Coordinates of C-alpha atoms in Angstrom, one line a residue:
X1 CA 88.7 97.1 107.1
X2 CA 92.0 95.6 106.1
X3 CA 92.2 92.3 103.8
X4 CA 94.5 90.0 104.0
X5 CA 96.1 88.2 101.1
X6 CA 98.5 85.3 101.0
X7 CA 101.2 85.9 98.5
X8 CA 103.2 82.5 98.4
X9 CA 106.6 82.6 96.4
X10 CA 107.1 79.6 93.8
X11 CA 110.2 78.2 93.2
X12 CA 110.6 75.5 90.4
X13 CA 110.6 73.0 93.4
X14 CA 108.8 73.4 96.6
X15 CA 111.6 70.6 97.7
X16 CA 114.7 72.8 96.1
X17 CA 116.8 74.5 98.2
X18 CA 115.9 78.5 98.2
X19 CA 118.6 80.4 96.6
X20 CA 117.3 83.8 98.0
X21 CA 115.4 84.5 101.0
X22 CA 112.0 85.7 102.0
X23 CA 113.2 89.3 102.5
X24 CA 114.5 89.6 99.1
X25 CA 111.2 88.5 97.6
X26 CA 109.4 90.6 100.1
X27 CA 111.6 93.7 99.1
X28 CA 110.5 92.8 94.6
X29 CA 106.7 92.4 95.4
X30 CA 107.1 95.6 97.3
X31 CA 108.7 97.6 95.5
X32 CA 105.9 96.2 93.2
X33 CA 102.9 97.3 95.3
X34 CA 104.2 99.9 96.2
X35 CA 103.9 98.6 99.7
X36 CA 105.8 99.0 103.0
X37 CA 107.9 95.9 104.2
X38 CA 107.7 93.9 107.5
X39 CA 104.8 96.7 109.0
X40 CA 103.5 96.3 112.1
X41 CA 99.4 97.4 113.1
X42 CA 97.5 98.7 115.6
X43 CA 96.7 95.4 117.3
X44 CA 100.7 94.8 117.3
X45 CA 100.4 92.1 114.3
X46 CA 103.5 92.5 111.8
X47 CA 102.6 91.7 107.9
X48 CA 105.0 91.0 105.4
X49 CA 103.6 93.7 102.8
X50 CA 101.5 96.1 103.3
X51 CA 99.7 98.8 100.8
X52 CA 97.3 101.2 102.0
X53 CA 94.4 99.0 102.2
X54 CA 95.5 95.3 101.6
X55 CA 98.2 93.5 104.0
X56 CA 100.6 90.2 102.4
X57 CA 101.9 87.4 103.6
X58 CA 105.1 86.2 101.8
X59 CA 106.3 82.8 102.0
X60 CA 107.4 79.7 100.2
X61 CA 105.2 77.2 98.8
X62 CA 106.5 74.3 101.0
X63 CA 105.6 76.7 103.9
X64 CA 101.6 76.9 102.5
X65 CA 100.3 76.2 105.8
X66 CA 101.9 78.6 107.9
X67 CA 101.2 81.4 105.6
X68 CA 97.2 80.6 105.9
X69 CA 97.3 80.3 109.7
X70 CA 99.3 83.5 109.5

């Protein structure tokens, strides 16, 4: 069975404009993990990061809530 973890990305400010984007973040905790980026699974969901047996969401703080229903 796969678990799902929310990974949310902090910035100094939730308000602050990003200076990267979510892929670029994505691509560090990755490379990190040693996950795959943006992989899609049997049931055709897509997760942001995923290892062999744990899937991320990445996000932004100010974006909490879509990354939990997510």
């Amino acid at each position: 069975m796969i678990k799902i973890f929310i990974l949310l990305v902090f910035i100094t400010s939730s308000l602050a404009k990003n200076k990267n984007t979510e892929r670029h973040y994505q691509k560090i905790v990755a490379k990190e993990l040693k996950g795959i980026i943006e992989h899609t699974l049997p049931d055709r969901t897509r997760v942001d990061i995923f290892t062999e047996d744990v899937a991320y969401e990445v996000d932004f703080a100010y974006k909490w809530a879509e990354g939990i229903g997510q």
